[in-house]
Short mmCIF file of C-alpha atoms in Angstrom, two decimals:
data_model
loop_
_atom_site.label_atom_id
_atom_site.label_comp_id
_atom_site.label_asym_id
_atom_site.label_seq_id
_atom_site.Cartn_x
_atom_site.Cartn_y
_atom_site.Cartn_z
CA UNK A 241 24.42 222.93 263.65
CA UNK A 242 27.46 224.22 262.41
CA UNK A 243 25.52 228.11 261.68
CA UNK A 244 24.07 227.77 265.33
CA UNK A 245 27.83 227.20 267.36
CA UNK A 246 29.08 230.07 264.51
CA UNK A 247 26.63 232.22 265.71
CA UNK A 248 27.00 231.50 269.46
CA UNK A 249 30.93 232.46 269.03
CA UNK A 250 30.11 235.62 266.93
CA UNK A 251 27.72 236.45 269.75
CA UNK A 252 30.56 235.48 272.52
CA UNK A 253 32.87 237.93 270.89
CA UNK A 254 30.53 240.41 270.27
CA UNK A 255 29.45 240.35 274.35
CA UNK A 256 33.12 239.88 275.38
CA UNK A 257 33.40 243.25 273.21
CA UNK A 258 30.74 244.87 273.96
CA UNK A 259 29.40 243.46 277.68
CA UNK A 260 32.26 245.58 279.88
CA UNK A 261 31.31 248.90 278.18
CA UNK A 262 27.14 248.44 278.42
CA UNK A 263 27.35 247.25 281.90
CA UNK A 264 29.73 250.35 283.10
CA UNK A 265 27.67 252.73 280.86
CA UNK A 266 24.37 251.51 282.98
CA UNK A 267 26.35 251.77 286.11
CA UNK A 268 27.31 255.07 285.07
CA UNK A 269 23.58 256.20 284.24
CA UNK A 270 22.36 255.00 287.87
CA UNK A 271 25.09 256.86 289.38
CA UNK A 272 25.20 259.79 287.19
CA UNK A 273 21.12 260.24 288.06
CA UNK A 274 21.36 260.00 292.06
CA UNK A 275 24.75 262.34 291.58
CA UNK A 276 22.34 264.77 289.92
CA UNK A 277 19.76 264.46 292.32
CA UNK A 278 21.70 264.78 295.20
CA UNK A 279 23.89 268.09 293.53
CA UNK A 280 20.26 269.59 292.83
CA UNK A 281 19.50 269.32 296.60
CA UNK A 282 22.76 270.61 297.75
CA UNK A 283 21.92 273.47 295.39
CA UNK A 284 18.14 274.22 296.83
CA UNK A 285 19.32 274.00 300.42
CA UNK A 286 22.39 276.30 299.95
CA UNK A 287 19.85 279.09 297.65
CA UNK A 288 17.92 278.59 300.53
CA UNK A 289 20.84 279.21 303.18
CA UNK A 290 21.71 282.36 301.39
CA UNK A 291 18.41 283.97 301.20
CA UNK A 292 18.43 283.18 296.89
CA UNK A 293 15.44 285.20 295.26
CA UNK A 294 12.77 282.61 296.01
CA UNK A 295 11.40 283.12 292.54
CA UNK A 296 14.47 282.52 290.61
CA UNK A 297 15.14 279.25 293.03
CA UNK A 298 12.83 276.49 291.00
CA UNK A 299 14.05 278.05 287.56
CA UNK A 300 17.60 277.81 287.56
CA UNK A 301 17.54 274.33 290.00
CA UNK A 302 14.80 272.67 286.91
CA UNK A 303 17.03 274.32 284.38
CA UNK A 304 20.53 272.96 285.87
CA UNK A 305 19.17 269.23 286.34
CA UNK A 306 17.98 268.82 282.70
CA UNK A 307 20.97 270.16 281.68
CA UNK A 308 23.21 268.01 283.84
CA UNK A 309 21.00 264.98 282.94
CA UNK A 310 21.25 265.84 278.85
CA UNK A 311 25.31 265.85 279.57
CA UNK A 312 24.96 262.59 281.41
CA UNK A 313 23.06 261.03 278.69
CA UNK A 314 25.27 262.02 275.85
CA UNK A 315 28.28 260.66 278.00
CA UNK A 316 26.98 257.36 278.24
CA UNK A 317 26.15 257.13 274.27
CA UNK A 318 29.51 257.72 273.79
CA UNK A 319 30.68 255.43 276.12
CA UNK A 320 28.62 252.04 274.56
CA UNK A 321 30.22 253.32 271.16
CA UNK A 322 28.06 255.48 269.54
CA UNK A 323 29.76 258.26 267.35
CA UNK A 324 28.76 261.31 268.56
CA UNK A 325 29.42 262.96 265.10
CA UNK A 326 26.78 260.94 263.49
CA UNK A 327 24.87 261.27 266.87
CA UNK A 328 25.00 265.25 266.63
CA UNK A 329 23.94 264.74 262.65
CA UNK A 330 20.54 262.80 263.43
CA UNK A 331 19.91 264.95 266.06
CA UNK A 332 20.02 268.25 263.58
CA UNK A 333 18.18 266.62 261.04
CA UNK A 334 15.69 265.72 263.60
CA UNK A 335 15.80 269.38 265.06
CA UNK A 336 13.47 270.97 262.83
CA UNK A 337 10.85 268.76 263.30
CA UNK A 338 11.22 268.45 266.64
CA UNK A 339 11.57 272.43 267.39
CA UNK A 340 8.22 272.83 265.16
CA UNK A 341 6.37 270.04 267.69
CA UNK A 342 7.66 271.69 270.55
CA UNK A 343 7.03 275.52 269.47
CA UNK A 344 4.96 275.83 272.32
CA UNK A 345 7.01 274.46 275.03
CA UNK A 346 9.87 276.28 273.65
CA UNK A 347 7.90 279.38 273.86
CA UNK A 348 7.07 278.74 277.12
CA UNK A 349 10.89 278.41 278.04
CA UNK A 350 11.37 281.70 276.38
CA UNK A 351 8.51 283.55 278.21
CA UNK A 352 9.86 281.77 281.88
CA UNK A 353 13.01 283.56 280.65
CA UNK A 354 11.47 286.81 279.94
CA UNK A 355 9.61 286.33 283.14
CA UNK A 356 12.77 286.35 285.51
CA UNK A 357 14.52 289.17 283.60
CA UNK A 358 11.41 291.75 283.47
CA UNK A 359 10.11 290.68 287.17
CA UNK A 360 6.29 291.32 286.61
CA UNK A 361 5.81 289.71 289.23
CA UNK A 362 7.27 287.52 292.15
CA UNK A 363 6.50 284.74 294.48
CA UNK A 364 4.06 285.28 296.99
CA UNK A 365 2.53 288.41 294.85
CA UNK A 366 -1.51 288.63 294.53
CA UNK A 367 -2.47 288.70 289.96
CA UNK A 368 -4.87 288.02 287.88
CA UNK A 369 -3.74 286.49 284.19
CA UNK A 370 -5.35 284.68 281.84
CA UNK A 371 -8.52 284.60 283.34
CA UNK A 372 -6.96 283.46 286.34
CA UNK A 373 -6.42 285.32 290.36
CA UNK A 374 -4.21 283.91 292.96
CA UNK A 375 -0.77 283.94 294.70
CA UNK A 376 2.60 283.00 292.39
CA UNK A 377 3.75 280.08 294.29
CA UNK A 378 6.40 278.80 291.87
CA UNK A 379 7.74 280.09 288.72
CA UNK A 380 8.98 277.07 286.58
CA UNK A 381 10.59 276.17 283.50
CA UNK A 382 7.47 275.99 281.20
CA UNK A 383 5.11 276.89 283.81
CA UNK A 384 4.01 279.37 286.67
CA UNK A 385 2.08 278.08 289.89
CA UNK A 386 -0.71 279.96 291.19
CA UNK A 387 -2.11 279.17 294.53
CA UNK A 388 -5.99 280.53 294.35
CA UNK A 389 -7.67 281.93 297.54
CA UNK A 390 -9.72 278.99 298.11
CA UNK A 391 -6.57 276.93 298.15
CA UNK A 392 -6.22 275.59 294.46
CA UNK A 393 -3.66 274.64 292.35
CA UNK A 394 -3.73 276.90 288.79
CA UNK A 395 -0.41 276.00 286.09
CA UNK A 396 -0.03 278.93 283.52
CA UNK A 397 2.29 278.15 280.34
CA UNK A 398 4.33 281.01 281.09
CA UNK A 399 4.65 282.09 276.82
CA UNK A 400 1.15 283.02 277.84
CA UNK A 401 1.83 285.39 280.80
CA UNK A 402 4.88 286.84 279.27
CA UNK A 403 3.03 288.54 276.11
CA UNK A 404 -0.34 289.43 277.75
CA UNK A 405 -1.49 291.52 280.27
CA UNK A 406 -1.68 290.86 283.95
CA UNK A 407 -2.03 292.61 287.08
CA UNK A 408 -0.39 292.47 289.78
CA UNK A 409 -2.20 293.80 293.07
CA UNK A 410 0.92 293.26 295.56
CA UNK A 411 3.51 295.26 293.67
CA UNK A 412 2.67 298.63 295.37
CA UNK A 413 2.61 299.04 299.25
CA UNK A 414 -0.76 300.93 299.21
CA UNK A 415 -4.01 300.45 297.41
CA UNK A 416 -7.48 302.45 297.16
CA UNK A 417 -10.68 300.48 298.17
CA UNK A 418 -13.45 302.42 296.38
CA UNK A 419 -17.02 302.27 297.82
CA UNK A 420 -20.68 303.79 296.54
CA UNK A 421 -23.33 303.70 299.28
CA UNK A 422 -26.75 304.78 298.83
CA UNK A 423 -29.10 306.99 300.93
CA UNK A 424 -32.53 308.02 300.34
CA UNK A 425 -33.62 311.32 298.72
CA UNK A 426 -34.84 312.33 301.85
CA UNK A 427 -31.85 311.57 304.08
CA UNK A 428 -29.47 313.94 305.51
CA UNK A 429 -26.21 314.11 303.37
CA UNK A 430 -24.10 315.48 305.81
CA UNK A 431 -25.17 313.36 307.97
CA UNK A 432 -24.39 310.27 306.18
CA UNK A 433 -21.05 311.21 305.22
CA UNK A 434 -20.06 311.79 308.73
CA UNK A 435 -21.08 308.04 309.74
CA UNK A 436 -19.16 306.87 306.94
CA UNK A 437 -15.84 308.93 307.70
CA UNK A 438 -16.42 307.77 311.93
CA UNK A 439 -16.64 304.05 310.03
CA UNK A 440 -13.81 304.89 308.11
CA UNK A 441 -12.09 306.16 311.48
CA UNK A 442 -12.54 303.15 313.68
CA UNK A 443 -11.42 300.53 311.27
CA UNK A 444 -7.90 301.84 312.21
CA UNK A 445 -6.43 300.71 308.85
CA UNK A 446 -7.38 303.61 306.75
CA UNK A 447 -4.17 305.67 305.74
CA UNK A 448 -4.16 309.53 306.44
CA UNK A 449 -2.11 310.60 303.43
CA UNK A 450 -3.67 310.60 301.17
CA UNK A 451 -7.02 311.55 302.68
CA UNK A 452 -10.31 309.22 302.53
CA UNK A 453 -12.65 310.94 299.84
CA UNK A 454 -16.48 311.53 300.12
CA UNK A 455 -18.52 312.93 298.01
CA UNK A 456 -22.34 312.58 296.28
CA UNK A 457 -21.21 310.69 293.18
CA UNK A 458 -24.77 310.35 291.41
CA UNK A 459 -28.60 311.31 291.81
CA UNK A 460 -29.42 307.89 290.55
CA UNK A 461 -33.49 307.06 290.18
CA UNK A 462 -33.83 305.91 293.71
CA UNK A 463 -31.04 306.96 295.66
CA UNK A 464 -28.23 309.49 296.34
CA UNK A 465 -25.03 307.84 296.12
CA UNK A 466 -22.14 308.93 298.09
CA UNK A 467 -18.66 308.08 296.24
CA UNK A 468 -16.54 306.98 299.23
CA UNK A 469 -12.21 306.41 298.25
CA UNK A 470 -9.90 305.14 300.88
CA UNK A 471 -6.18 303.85 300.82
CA UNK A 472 -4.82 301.00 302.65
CA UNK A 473 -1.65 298.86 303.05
CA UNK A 474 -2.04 296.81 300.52
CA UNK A 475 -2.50 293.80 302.51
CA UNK A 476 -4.93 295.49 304.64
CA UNK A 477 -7.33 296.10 301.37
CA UNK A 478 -9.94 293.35 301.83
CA UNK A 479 -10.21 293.53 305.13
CA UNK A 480 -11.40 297.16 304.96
CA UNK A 481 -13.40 296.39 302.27
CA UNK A 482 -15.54 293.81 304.02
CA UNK A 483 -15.49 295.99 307.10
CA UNK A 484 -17.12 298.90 305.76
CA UNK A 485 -19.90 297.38 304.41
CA UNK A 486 -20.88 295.79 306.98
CA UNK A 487 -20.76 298.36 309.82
CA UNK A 488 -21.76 301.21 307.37
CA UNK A 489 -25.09 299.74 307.00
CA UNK A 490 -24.86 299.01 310.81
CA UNK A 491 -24.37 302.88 311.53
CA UNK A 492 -26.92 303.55 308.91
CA UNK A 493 -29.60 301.95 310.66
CA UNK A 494 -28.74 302.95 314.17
CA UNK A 495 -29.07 306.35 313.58
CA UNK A 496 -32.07 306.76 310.68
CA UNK A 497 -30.24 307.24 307.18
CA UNK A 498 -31.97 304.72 305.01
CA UNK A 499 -30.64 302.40 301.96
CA UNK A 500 -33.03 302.65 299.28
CA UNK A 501 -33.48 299.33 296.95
CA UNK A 502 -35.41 299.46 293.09
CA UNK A 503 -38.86 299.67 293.87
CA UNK A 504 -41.69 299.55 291.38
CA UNK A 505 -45.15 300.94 291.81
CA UNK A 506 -48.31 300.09 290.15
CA UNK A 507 -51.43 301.66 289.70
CA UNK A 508 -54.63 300.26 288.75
CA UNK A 509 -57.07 302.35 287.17
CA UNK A 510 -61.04 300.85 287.08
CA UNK A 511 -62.74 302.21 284.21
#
């Protein structure tokens, strides 16, 4: 009995001690967090008054609120008493390790870095990478969003995208659809390429300068194929793509000029 009431008054002293300092370093924690939250909104909406690079934007906001939050923490371990010499010892022994589990991640951090300096690319831009095509919606810390024409979601570690190759099909203001269409051997070619150059002059998005280009790219076994180059706004590129094939062949069959497909003929012999 005696060992239990020593106990309870070690224990007393030890929360009289200790009590005041856990319960202001957990207030301190839940204020410190909605602080940070609330100085990481004031940050988006101001980068967003002043017309901040919208690609830079989710970076430096994901990069400032871990870094505000690691602060935070470390404040509060110093606060309930722990040493922050010893503290910053552990945490260098543990370094290694944890660097060599985290290689990736950090490479990723590195390549986001490399990202924003070198500017491949930016948000709203149309690339491919990694196997993957769609519109940068967010460059992140460790990761880039892709938005994919058919509305999905694609996250690239961005270590990935800084050391391949990529293209990116927004970066120039113009672009060249090429085209091959295919008339019969017995077609008229001058005829053909004037339909497709009226085709090419309706569509209205065809640029002048420089000129559209048609020419008889191949004899092939079954057809003639005329080689047919435009340029276009960029954004303009598959809409004159789709609109070319479809009212070539329209103007094809109005006015005679046939599209050959692979045929195959067989002959029997009876002996």
């Amino acid at each position: 009995m005696e060992k239990v009431m020593e106990f309870f008054t070690e224990s007393k002293d030890v929360i009289i001690t200790y009590g005041g300092q856990l319960v202001l370093a957990i207030l301190t924690l839940i204020i410190g967090f909605w602080i940070i939250g609330k100085i990481t909104n004031v940050m988006k909406k101001m980068f967003e008054k002043k017309g901040f690079d919208e690609t830079l934007q989710p970076f430096l906001i994901g990069l400032l609120n871990s870094l505000l939050k690691i602060m935070l923490i470390i404040s509060v371990m110093t606060m309930v008493g722990i040493e922050m010499t010893s503290f910053v010892a552990i945490l260098a022994a543990a370094g290694l390790a944890v660097g060599m589990a985290l290689s990736g991640t950090l490479q990723n951090f590195a390549g986001g870095v490399m990202l924003l300096i070198l500017k491949p690319f930016k948000k709203g831009d149309f690339i491919e990478a990694q196997g993957y095509a769609g519109v940068v919606d967010e460059i992140q810390i460790f990761v880039t969003k892709l938005k994919t024409l058919d509305n999905r979601n694609i996250y690239i570690p961005n270590g990935g995208l800084a050391t391949s190759s990529l293209i990116n099909f927004s970066q120039e203001p113009t672009r060249r659809v090429d085209f091959s269409f295919g008339i019969g051997y017995g077609d008229d070619i001058d005829k053909a390429k004037k339909i497709i150059a009226d085709v090419i002059d309706a569509s209205g998005k065809a640029l002048a300068d420089p000129a559209p280009f048609i020419a008889v790219g191949e004899l092939a076994d079954s057809s003639v194929n005329l080689t047919t180059r435009v340029w276009v706004k960029s954004p303009d590129y598959w809409s004159l793509f789709f609109y070319m094939n479809e009212n070539v062949k329209k103007e094809f069959d109005k006015q005679g000029v046939s599209i050959p497909f692979p045929q195959t003929d067989v002959h029997l012999f009876k002996e």
